């Protein structure tokens, strides 16, 4: 990090997620992005999440919207979504977003507007699996981060079929759309849009907890915001994420690690 710098030097991450009663996912992604060095993190989330997110992460800039007026007159507009995406160095789309009609509208709005790198995670992936026409918005600057069940949904197959060839499945999906694919399993595989293939060697079973994937999406988002190319950011992000898991497990034991411990254990790693 150069001494002559400001928060803009290290990129702006926009996290789009956290539907009502799912604020934690957006918090974890945003916290991880800050811990990994992003200069500024904004969270686009329903009004109901304002108090909890401002309490948990006062450093983040909250952009609350009313769910009942989403993308309608008097509420968050398509033009405002486009403006937020233009301002962002990277968009993290999906953590805790839900899968209702409003979430589908928001995913469509963001995917159609995003011109910066975009990390598509969690419910963002589930919505794309259900609304396959959304893949027409896939560009080379997209990183998808499915676990094996989400990949099975994307491919309309079974988890068993995906697990037969994790590397081949990731590479095939990346090649099909010209994107970068992070396929999460006990050993995460990263298939780059450039044909590169990485098998992650870090991590441990202590990381098998809800929210761990949200942390990973924030890590990758922050690395992209700081200027890394998509395949490198995805591979390094998976490795750093795994190291954080090992660090947290060494401190807390194999059973007690929570997702927020992973984010906090990024200190000194990123």
PDB file of C-alpha atoms in Angstrom:
ATOM      1  CA  UNK A   1       0.000   0.000   0.000  1.00  0.00           C
ATOM      2  CA  UNK A   2       1.713   3.211  -1.123  1.00  0.00           C
ATOM      3  CA  UNK A   3       2.210   5.863   1.530  1.00  0.00           C
ATOM      4  CA  UNK A   4       0.762   8.552  -0.745  1.00  0.00           C
ATOM      5  CA  UNK A   5      -2.802   7.283  -0.988  1.00  0.00           C
ATOM      6  CA  UNK A   6      -6.391   7.696   0.130  1.00  0.00           C
ATOM      7  CA  UNK A   7      -9.412   5.442   0.448  1.00  0.00           C
ATOM      8  CA  UNK A   8     -10.116   5.800  -3.266  1.00  0.00           C
ATOM      9  CA  UNK A   9      -6.710   4.321  -4.042  1.00  0.00           C
ATOM     10  CA  UNK A  10      -7.809   0.943  -2.713  1.00  0.00           C
ATOM     11  CA  UNK A  11     -11.145   0.649  -4.420  1.00  0.00           C
ATOM     12  CA  UNK A  12     -14.837   0.834  -3.634  1.00  0.00           C
ATOM     13  CA  UNK A  13     -16.819  -2.358  -2.997  1.00  0.00           C
ATOM     14  CA  UNK A  14     -20.602  -2.377  -3.346  1.00  0.00           C
ATOM     15  CA  UNK A  15     -22.259  -5.279  -1.512  1.00  0.00           C
ATOM     16  CA  UNK A  16     -25.792  -5.970  -2.725  1.00  0.00           C
ATOM     17  CA  UNK A  17     -27.433  -8.313  -0.275  1.00  0.00           C
ATOM     18  CA  UNK A  18     -29.025  -8.902   3.070  1.00  0.00           C
ATOM     19  CA  UNK A  19     -32.776  -9.118   2.613  1.00  0.00           C
ATOM     20  CA  UNK A  20     -34.975  -8.669   5.675  1.00  0.00           C
ATOM     21  CA  UNK A  21     -33.847 -11.099   8.420  1.00  0.00           C
ATOM     22  CA  UNK A  22     -30.631 -11.878   6.476  1.00  0.00           C
ATOM     23  CA  UNK A  23     -28.475  -8.897   7.416  1.00  0.00           C
ATOM     24  CA  UNK A  24     -25.645 -11.130   8.635  1.00  0.00           C
ATOM     25  CA  UNK A  25     -24.585 -12.247   5.165  1.00  0.00           C
ATOM     26  CA  UNK A  26     -24.146  -8.685   3.919  1.00  0.00           C
ATOM     27  CA  UNK A  27     -22.285  -7.797   7.118  1.00  0.00           C
ATOM     28  CA  UNK A  28     -19.834 -10.680   6.727  1.00  0.00           C
ATOM     29  CA  UNK A  29     -19.077  -9.881   3.083  1.00  0.00           C
ATOM     30  CA  UNK A  30     -18.594  -6.191   3.868  1.00  0.00           C
ATOM     31  CA  UNK A  31     -16.427  -6.870   6.927  1.00  0.00           C
ATOM     32  CA  UNK A  32     -14.230  -9.258   4.933  1.00  0.00           C
ATOM     33  CA  UNK A  33     -13.838  -6.688   2.157  1.00  0.00           C
ATOM     34  CA  UNK A  34     -12.624  -4.105   4.641  1.00  0.00           C
ATOM     35  CA  UNK A  35     -10.321  -6.617   6.359  1.00  0.00           C
ATOM     36  CA  UNK A  36      -8.799  -7.459   2.959  1.00  0.00           C
ATOM     37  CA  UNK A  37      -7.908  -3.856   2.249  1.00  0.00           C
ATOM     38  CA  UNK A  38     -10.776  -2.241   0.339  1.00  0.00           C
ATOM     39  CA  UNK A  39     -10.821   1.522   0.818  1.00  0.00           C
ATOM     40  CA  UNK A  40     -14.592   1.939   1.008  1.00  0.00           C
ATOM     41  CA  UNK A  41     -17.487  -0.496   1.310  1.00  0.00           C
ATOM     42  CA  UNK A  42     -21.114   0.339   0.601  1.00  0.00           C
ATOM     43  CA  UNK A  43     -24.055  -1.960   1.348  1.00  0.00           C
ATOM     44  CA  UNK A  44     -27.254  -1.804  -0.699  1.00  0.00           C
ATOM     45  CA  UNK A  45     -29.825  -3.447   1.566  1.00  0.00           C
ATOM     46  CA  UNK A  46     -33.442  -3.125   2.776  1.00  0.00           C
ATOM     47  CA  UNK A  47     -34.335  -0.384   5.244  1.00  0.00           C
ATOM     48  CA  UNK A  48     -35.054  -3.030   7.913  1.00  0.00           C
ATOM     49  CA  UNK A  49     -31.337  -3.840   8.073  1.00  0.00           C
ATOM     50  CA  UNK A  50     -30.189  -0.275   8.712  1.00  0.00           C
ATOM     51  CA  UNK A  51     -29.909  -0.422  12.496  1.00  0.00           C
ATOM     52  CA  UNK A  52     -28.189  -3.792  12.760  1.00  0.00           C
ATOM     53  CA  UNK A  53     -25.658  -3.076  10.008  1.00  0.00           C
ATOM     54  CA  UNK A  54     -24.818   0.398  11.264  1.00  0.00           C
ATOM     55  CA  UNK A  55     -24.279  -1.136  14.689  1.00  0.00           C
ATOM     56  CA  UNK A  56     -22.188  -4.076  13.501  1.00  0.00           C
ATOM     57  CA  UNK A  57     -20.133  -2.200  10.899  1.00  0.00           C
ATOM     58  CA  UNK A  58     -20.314   1.584  11.265  1.00  0.00           C
ATOM     59  CA  UNK A  59     -17.447   1.955   8.785  1.00  0.00           C
ATOM     60  CA  UNK A  60     -19.702   0.840   5.924  1.00  0.00           C
ATOM     61  CA  UNK A  61     -21.861   3.276   3.963  1.00  0.00           C
ATOM     62  CA  UNK A  62     -25.476   2.102   4.095  1.00  0.00           C
ATOM     63  CA  UNK A  63     -27.765   2.577   1.107  1.00  0.00           C
ATOM     64  CA  UNK A  64     -31.143   1.397   2.397  1.00  0.00           C
ATOM     65  CA  UNK A  65     -34.197   0.901   0.194  1.00  0.00           C
ATOM     66  CA  UNK A  66     -37.838   0.062   0.810  1.00  0.00           C
ATOM     67  CA  UNK A  67     -38.592  -3.442  -0.413  1.00  0.00           C
ATOM     68  CA  UNK A  68     -42.189  -2.598  -1.245  1.00  0.00           C
ATOM     69  CA  UNK A  69     -41.006   0.136  -3.648  1.00  0.00           C
ATOM     70  CA  UNK A  70     -38.026  -1.659  -5.143  1.00  0.00           C
ATOM     71  CA  UNK A  71     -37.386  -0.431  -8.709  1.00  0.00           C
ATOM     72  CA  UNK A  72     -40.662   1.451  -8.649  1.00  0.00           C
ATOM     73  CA  UNK A  73     -41.569   5.138  -8.607  1.00  0.00           C
ATOM     74  CA  UNK A  74     -40.867   6.591  -5.193  1.00  0.00           C
ATOM     75  CA  UNK A  75     -38.333   3.899  -4.322  1.00  0.00           C
ATOM     76  CA  UNK A  76     -34.940   2.686  -5.495  1.00  0.00           C
ATOM     77  CA  UNK A  77     -34.860   3.212  -9.269  1.00  0.00           C
ATOM     78  CA  UNK A  78     -33.013   1.463 -12.067  1.00  0.00           C
ATOM     79  CA  UNK A  79     -31.119   4.704 -12.681  1.00  0.00           C
ATOM     80  CA  UNK A  80     -29.945   4.759  -9.067  1.00  0.00           C
ATOM     81  CA  UNK A  81     -28.799   1.142  -9.333  1.00  0.00           C
ATOM     82  CA  UNK A  82     -26.875   2.000 -12.481  1.00  0.00           C
ATOM     83  CA  UNK A  83     -25.259   4.969 -10.741  1.00  0.00           C
ATOM     84  CA  UNK A  84     -24.170   2.868  -7.770  1.00  0.00           C
ATOM     85  CA  UNK A  85     -22.678   0.253 -10.079  1.00  0.00           C
ATOM     86  CA  UNK A  86     -20.772   2.904 -12.049  1.00  0.00           C
ATOM     87  CA  UNK A  87     -19.279   4.318  -8.859  1.00  0.00           C
ATOM     88  CA  UNK A  88     -18.153   0.910  -7.588  1.00  0.00           C
ATOM     89  CA  UNK A  89     -14.796  -0.657  -8.376  1.00  0.00           C
ATOM     90  CA  UNK A  90     -16.440  -4.056  -7.839  1.00  0.00           C
ATOM     91  CA  UNK A  91     -19.901  -5.358  -6.972  1.00  0.00           C
ATOM     92  CA  UNK A  92     -20.540  -8.327  -4.674  1.00  0.00           C
ATOM     93  CA  UNK A  93     -24.026  -9.557  -5.529  1.00  0.00           C
ATOM     94  CA  UNK A  94     -26.054 -12.143  -3.641  1.00  0.00           C
ATOM     95  CA  UNK A  95     -25.139 -12.678   0.037  1.00  0.00           C
ATOM     96  CA  UNK A  96     -28.382 -13.101   1.974  1.00  0.00           C
ATOM     97  CA  UNK A  97     -30.390 -11.617  -0.895  1.00  0.00           C
ATOM     98  CA  UNK A  98     -33.279 -14.084  -0.825  1.00  0.00           C
ATOM     99  CA  UNK A  99     -35.030 -15.576  -3.840  1.00  0.00           C
ATOM    100  CA  UNK A 100     -38.369 -13.786  -3.965  1.00  0.00           C
ATOM    101  CA  UNK A 101     -39.646 -11.604  -6.792  1.00  0.00           C
ATOM    102  CA  UNK A 102     -37.939  -8.500  -5.439  1.00  0.00           C
ATOM    103  CA  UNK A 103     -34.578 -10.284  -5.272  1.00  0.00           C
ATOM    104  CA  UNK A 104     -34.963 -11.451  -8.869  1.00  0.00           C
ATOM    105  CA  UNK A 105     -35.680  -7.866  -9.978  1.00  0.00           C
ATOM    106  CA  UNK A 106     -32.636  -6.591  -8.115  1.00  0.00           C
ATOM    107  CA  UNK A 107     -30.296  -9.249  -9.534  1.00  0.00           C
ATOM    108  CA  UNK A 108     -31.508  -8.442 -13.032  1.00  0.00           C
ATOM    109  CA  UNK A 109     -31.047  -4.725 -12.433  1.00  0.00           C
ATOM    110  CA  UNK A 110     -27.502  -5.106 -11.110  1.00  0.00           C
ATOM    111  CA  UNK A 111     -26.322  -7.632 -13.696  1.00  0.00           C
ATOM    112  CA  UNK A 112     -27.630  -5.454 -16.518  1.00  0.00           C
ATOM    113  CA  UNK A 113     -25.985  -2.338 -15.060  1.00  0.00           C
ATOM    114  CA  UNK A 114     -22.623  -3.550 -13.745  1.00  0.00           C
ATOM    115  CA  UNK A 115     -19.621  -2.486 -15.798  1.00  0.00           C
ATOM    116  CA  UNK A 116     -17.005  -3.242 -13.127  1.00  0.00           C
ATOM    117  CA  UNK A 117     -15.902  -6.700 -11.950  1.00  0.00           C
ATOM    118  CA  UNK A 118     -18.728  -8.530 -10.204  1.00  0.00           C
ATOM    119  CA  UNK A 119     -18.657 -11.388  -7.701  1.00  0.00           C
ATOM    120  CA  UNK A 120     -21.862 -13.431  -7.989  1.00  0.00           C
ATOM    121  CA  UNK A 121     -22.516 -15.472  -4.873  1.00  0.00           C
ATOM    122  CA  UNK A 122     -25.164 -17.278  -2.829  1.00  0.00           C
ATOM    123  CA  UNK A 123     -28.747 -16.285  -3.715  1.00  0.00           C
ATOM    124  CA  UNK A 124     -27.473 -14.411  -6.733  1.00  0.00           C
ATOM    125  CA  UNK A 125     -26.408 -17.784  -8.117  1.00  0.00           C
ATOM    126  CA  UNK A 126     -29.646 -19.468  -7.083  1.00  0.00           C
ATOM    127  CA  UNK A 127     -31.631 -16.820  -8.933  1.00  0.00           C
ATOM    128  CA  UNK A 128     -29.519 -17.260 -12.071  1.00  0.00           C
ATOM    129  CA  UNK A 129     -30.141 -21.014 -11.835  1.00  0.00           C
ATOM    130  CA  UNK A 130     -33.891 -20.339 -11.850  1.00  0.00           C
ATOM    131  CA  UNK A 131     -33.772 -17.500 -14.398  1.00  0.00           C
ATOM    132  CA  UNK A 132     -31.289 -18.769 -16.985  1.00  0.00           C
ATOM    133  CA  UNK A 133     -31.802 -15.824 -19.314  1.00  0.00           C
ATOM    134  CA  UNK A 134     -29.775 -13.787 -16.809  1.00  0.00           C
ATOM    135  CA  UNK A 135     -26.627 -15.481 -18.094  1.00  0.00           C
ATOM    136  CA  UNK A 136     -26.824 -13.188 -21.123  1.00  0.00           C
ATOM    137  CA  UNK A 137     -25.402 -10.503 -18.853  1.00  0.00           C
ATOM    138  CA  UNK A 138     -22.315 -12.595 -18.057  1.00  0.00           C
ATOM    139  CA  UNK A 139     -19.113 -10.882 -19.140  1.00  0.00           C
ATOM    140  CA  UNK A 140     -15.457 -11.720 -18.686  1.00  0.00           C
ATOM    141  CA  UNK A 141     -15.238  -9.647 -15.503  1.00  0.00           C
ATOM    142  CA  UNK A 142     -17.652 -11.877 -13.569  1.00  0.00           C
ATOM    143  CA  UNK A 143     -16.516 -14.289 -10.837  1.00  0.00           C
ATOM    144  CA  UNK A 144     -19.056 -16.906  -9.736  1.00  0.00           C
ATOM    145  CA  UNK A 145     -18.532 -18.616  -6.368  1.00  0.00           C
ATOM    146  CA  UNK A 146     -20.887 -21.608  -6.091  1.00  0.00           C
ATOM    147  CA  UNK A 147     -20.611 -24.437  -3.620  1.00  0.00           C
ATOM    148  CA  UNK A 148     -21.361 -27.869  -5.050  1.00  0.00           C
ATOM    149  CA  UNK A 149     -25.126 -27.657  -4.442  1.00  0.00           C
ATOM    150  CA  UNK A 150     -25.358 -24.256  -6.104  1.00  0.00           C
ATOM    151  CA  UNK A 151     -23.331 -25.569  -9.039  1.00  0.00           C
ATOM    152  CA  UNK A 152     -25.680 -28.523  -9.320  1.00  0.00           C
ATOM    153  CA  UNK A 153     -28.589 -26.075  -9.516  1.00  0.00           C
ATOM    154  CA  UNK A 154     -26.811 -24.007 -12.175  1.00  0.00           C
ATOM    155  CA  UNK A 155     -26.187 -27.107 -14.278  1.00  0.00           C
ATOM    156  CA  UNK A 156     -29.523 -28.785 -13.473  1.00  0.00           C
ATOM    157  CA  UNK A 157     -27.778 -31.909 -12.319  1.00  0.00           C
ATOM    158  CA  UNK A 158     -26.999 -33.648  -9.028  1.00  0.00           C
ATOM    159  CA  UNK A 159     -24.368 -32.876  -6.425  1.00  0.00           C
ATOM    160  CA  UNK A 160     -22.975 -36.361  -6.995  1.00  0.00           C
ATOM    161  CA  UNK A 161     -22.401 -35.580 -10.671  1.00  0.00           C
ATOM    162  CA  UNK A 162     -20.647 -32.320  -9.820  1.00  0.00           C
ATOM    163  CA  UNK A 163     -18.403 -34.058  -7.280  1.00  0.00           C
ATOM    164  CA  UNK A 164     -17.326 -36.685  -9.782  1.00  0.00           C
ATOM    165  CA  UNK A 165     -15.064 -34.098 -11.408  1.00  0.00           C
ATOM    166  CA  UNK A 166     -14.814 -30.847  -9.456  1.00  0.00           C
ATOM    167  CA  UNK A 167     -11.991 -29.448 -11.583  1.00  0.00           C
ATOM    168  CA  UNK A 168     -13.626 -30.407 -14.859  1.00  0.00           C
ATOM    169  CA  UNK A 169     -16.968 -28.966 -13.805  1.00  0.00           C
ATOM    170  CA  UNK A 170     -15.432 -25.651 -12.775  1.00  0.00           C
ATOM    171  CA  UNK A 171     -13.350 -25.431 -15.944  1.00  0.00           C
ATOM    172  CA  UNK A 172     -16.320 -26.336 -18.128  1.00  0.00           C
ATOM    173  CA  UNK A 173     -18.541 -23.660 -16.599  1.00  0.00           C
ATOM    174  CA  UNK A 174     -15.821 -21.020 -16.823  1.00  0.00           C
ATOM    175  CA  UNK A 175     -15.166 -21.859 -20.467  1.00  0.00           C
ATOM    176  CA  UNK A 176     -18.868 -21.945 -21.338  1.00  0.00           C
ATOM    177  CA  UNK A 177     -19.414 -18.318 -20.328  1.00  0.00           C
ATOM    178  CA  UNK A 178     -15.880 -16.903 -20.474  1.00  0.00           C
ATOM    179  CA  UNK A 179     -15.886 -16.111 -16.760  1.00  0.00           C
ATOM    180  CA  UNK A 180     -13.981 -17.160 -13.629  1.00  0.00           C
ATOM    181  CA  UNK A 181     -15.507 -19.939 -11.539  1.00  0.00           C
ATOM    182  CA  UNK A 182     -14.706 -20.644  -7.886  1.00  0.00           C
ATOM    183  CA  UNK A 183     -16.215 -24.057  -7.117  1.00  0.00           C
ATOM    184  CA  UNK A 184     -16.233 -24.555  -3.357  1.00  0.00           C
ATOM    185  CA  UNK A 185     -15.758 -28.001  -1.867  1.00  0.00           C
ATOM    186  CA  UNK A 186     -13.390 -29.501   0.704  1.00  0.00           C
ATOM    187  CA  UNK A 187     -10.692 -28.474  -1.790  1.00  0.00           C
ATOM    188  CA  UNK A 188     -11.856 -25.398  -3.683  1.00  0.00           C
ATOM    189  CA  UNK A 189     -11.076 -25.199  -7.403  1.00  0.00           C
ATOM    190  CA  UNK A 190     -10.666 -21.929  -9.286  1.00  0.00           C
ATOM    191  CA  UNK A 191     -11.046 -22.039 -13.062  1.00  0.00           C
ATOM    192  CA  UNK A 192     -10.022 -18.808 -14.770  1.00  0.00           C
ATOM    193  CA  UNK A 193     -11.503 -17.220 -17.856  1.00  0.00           C
ATOM    194  CA  UNK A 194      -7.983 -17.511 -19.302  1.00  0.00           C
ATOM    195  CA  UNK A 195      -7.926 -21.302 -19.000  1.00  0.00           C
ATOM    196  CA  UNK A 196      -5.950 -21.316 -15.758  1.00  0.00           C
ATOM    197  CA  UNK A 197      -6.851 -23.869 -13.075  1.00  0.00           C
ATOM    198  CA  UNK A 198      -5.982 -23.692  -9.385  1.00  0.00           C
ATOM    199  CA  UNK A 199      -6.653 -26.216  -6.628  1.00  0.00           C
ATOM    200  CA  UNK A 200      -6.586 -24.515  -3.242  1.00  0.00           C
ATOM    201  CA  UNK A 201      -4.397 -26.115  -0.587  1.00  0.00           C
ATOM    202  CA  UNK A 202      -5.348 -24.024   2.450  1.00  0.00           C
ATOM    203  CA  UNK A 203      -8.276 -24.348   4.839  1.00  0.00           C
ATOM    204  CA  UNK A 204      -9.743 -26.865   7.267  1.00  0.00           C
ATOM    205  CA  UNK A 205     -13.015 -28.377   8.406  1.00  0.00           C
ATOM    206  CA  UNK A 206     -13.478 -25.660  11.051  1.00  0.00           C
ATOM    207  CA  UNK A 207     -14.600 -23.450   8.162  1.00  0.00           C
ATOM    208  CA  UNK A 208     -17.678 -25.588   7.476  1.00  0.00           C
ATOM    209  CA  UNK A 209     -20.057 -23.051   9.010  1.00  0.00           C
ATOM    210  CA  UNK A 210     -22.810 -20.806   7.704  1.00  0.00           C
ATOM    211  CA  UNK A 211     -21.461 -17.489   6.467  1.00  0.00           C
ATOM    212  CA  UNK A 212     -18.015 -18.705   5.434  1.00  0.00           C
ATOM    213  CA  UNK A 213     -18.890 -18.252   1.770  1.00  0.00           C
ATOM    214  CA  UNK A 214     -20.014 -14.675   2.393  1.00  0.00           C
ATOM    215  CA  UNK A 215     -16.578 -13.946   3.830  1.00  0.00           C
ATOM    216  CA  UNK A 216     -14.925 -15.404   0.731  1.00  0.00           C
ATOM    217  CA  UNK A 217     -17.005 -13.241  -1.602  1.00  0.00           C
ATOM    218  CA  UNK A 218     -15.909 -10.158   0.350  1.00  0.00           C
ATOM    219  CA  UNK A 219     -12.248 -11.192   0.196  1.00  0.00           C
ATOM    220  CA  UNK A 220     -12.347 -11.713  -3.569  1.00  0.00           C
ATOM    221  CA  UNK A 221     -14.275  -8.483  -4.028  1.00  0.00           C
ATOM    222  CA  UNK A 222     -11.651  -6.487  -2.130  1.00  0.00           C
ATOM    223  CA  UNK A 223      -8.785  -7.976  -4.144  1.00  0.00           C
ATOM    224  CA  UNK A 224     -10.594  -7.103  -7.373  1.00  0.00           C
ATOM    225  CA  UNK A 225     -11.238  -3.577  -6.088  1.00  0.00           C
ATOM    226  CA  UNK A 226      -7.496  -3.174  -5.545  1.00  0.00           C
ATOM    227  CA  UNK A 227      -6.768  -3.999  -9.165  1.00  0.00           C
ATOM    228  CA  UNK A 228      -6.150  -7.735  -9.417  1.00  0.00           C
ATOM    229  CA  UNK A 229      -7.276  -9.665 -12.477  1.00  0.00           C
ATOM    230  CA  UNK A 230     -10.258 -11.946 -11.888  1.00  0.00           C
ATOM    231  CA  UNK A 231      -8.535 -15.382 -11.964  1.00  0.00           C
ATOM    232  CA  UNK A 232      -5.692 -14.205  -9.705  1.00  0.00           C
ATOM    233  CA  UNK A 233      -8.028 -12.468  -7.254  1.00  0.00           C
ATOM    234  CA  UNK A 234     -10.223 -15.557  -7.070  1.00  0.00           C
ATOM    235  CA  UNK A 235      -7.331 -17.954  -6.518  1.00  0.00           C
ATOM    236  CA  UNK A 236      -5.521 -15.746  -4.009  1.00  0.00           C
ATOM    237  CA  UNK A 237      -8.810 -14.988  -2.276  1.00  0.00           C
ATOM    238  CA  UNK A 238      -9.547 -18.677  -1.794  1.00  0.00           C
ATOM    239  CA  UNK A 239      -6.039 -19.237  -0.436  1.00  0.00           C
ATOM    240  CA  UNK A 240      -6.169 -16.297   2.012  1.00  0.00           C
ATOM    241  CA  UNK A 241      -9.647 -17.379   3.112  1.00  0.00           C
ATOM    242  CA  UNK A 242      -8.316 -20.851   3.876  1.00  0.00           C
ATOM    243  CA  UNK A 243      -5.358 -19.454   5.809  1.00  0.00           C
ATOM    244  CA  UNK A 244      -7.775 -17.379   7.878  1.00  0.00           C
ATOM    245  CA  UNK A 245      -9.656 -20.571   8.661  1.00  0.00           C
ATOM    246  CA  UNK A 246      -6.502 -22.300   9.790  1.00  0.00           C
ATOM    247  CA  UNK A 247      -5.574 -19.312  11.953  1.00  0.00           C
ATOM    248  CA  UNK A 248      -9.022 -19.174  13.550  1.00  0.00           C
ATOM    249  CA  UNK A 249      -9.015 -22.926  14.207  1.00  0.00           C
ATOM    250  CA  UNK A 250      -5.613 -22.754  15.870  1.00  0.00           C
ATOM    251  CA  UNK A 251      -6.934 -20.064  18.185  1.00  0.00           C
ATOM    252  CA  UNK A 252     -10.455 -21.342  18.866  1.00  0.00           C
ATOM    253  CA  UNK A 253     -10.386 -25.051  18.083  1.00  0.00           C
ATOM    254  CA  UNK A 254     -11.965 -27.009  15.273  1.00  0.00           C
ATOM    255  CA  UNK A 255     -15.559 -26.670  16.438  1.00  0.00           C
ATOM    256  CA  UNK A 256     -15.914 -23.115  17.748  1.00  0.00           C
ATOM    257  CA  UNK A 257     -14.974 -21.080  14.664  1.00  0.00           C
ATOM    258  CA  UNK A 258     -17.681 -18.736  13.360  1.00  0.00           C
ATOM    259  CA  UNK A 259     -17.730 -16.950  10.025  1.00  0.00           C
ATOM    260  CA  UNK A 260     -16.929 -13.627  11.661  1.00  0.00           C
ATOM    261  CA  UNK A 261     -13.833 -15.265  13.173  1.00  0.00           C
ATOM    262  CA  UNK A 262     -12.678 -15.967   9.625  1.00  0.00           C
ATOM    263  CA  UNK A 263     -13.069 -12.303   8.718  1.00  0.00           C
ATOM    264  CA  UNK A 264     -11.257 -11.184  11.865  1.00  0.00           C
ATOM    265  CA  UNK A 265      -8.478 -13.708  11.199  1.00  0.00           C
ATOM    266  CA  UNK A 266      -7.712 -11.994   7.897  1.00  0.00           C
ATOM    267  CA  UNK A 267      -5.656  -9.529   9.924  1.00  0.00           C
ATOM    268  CA  UNK A 268      -2.070  -9.799   8.807  1.00  0.00           C
ATOM    269  CA  UNK A 269      -2.862 -12.142   5.898  1.00  0.00           C
ATOM    270  CA  UNK A 270      -4.219  -9.900   3.160  1.00  0.00           C
TER     271      UNK A 270
END
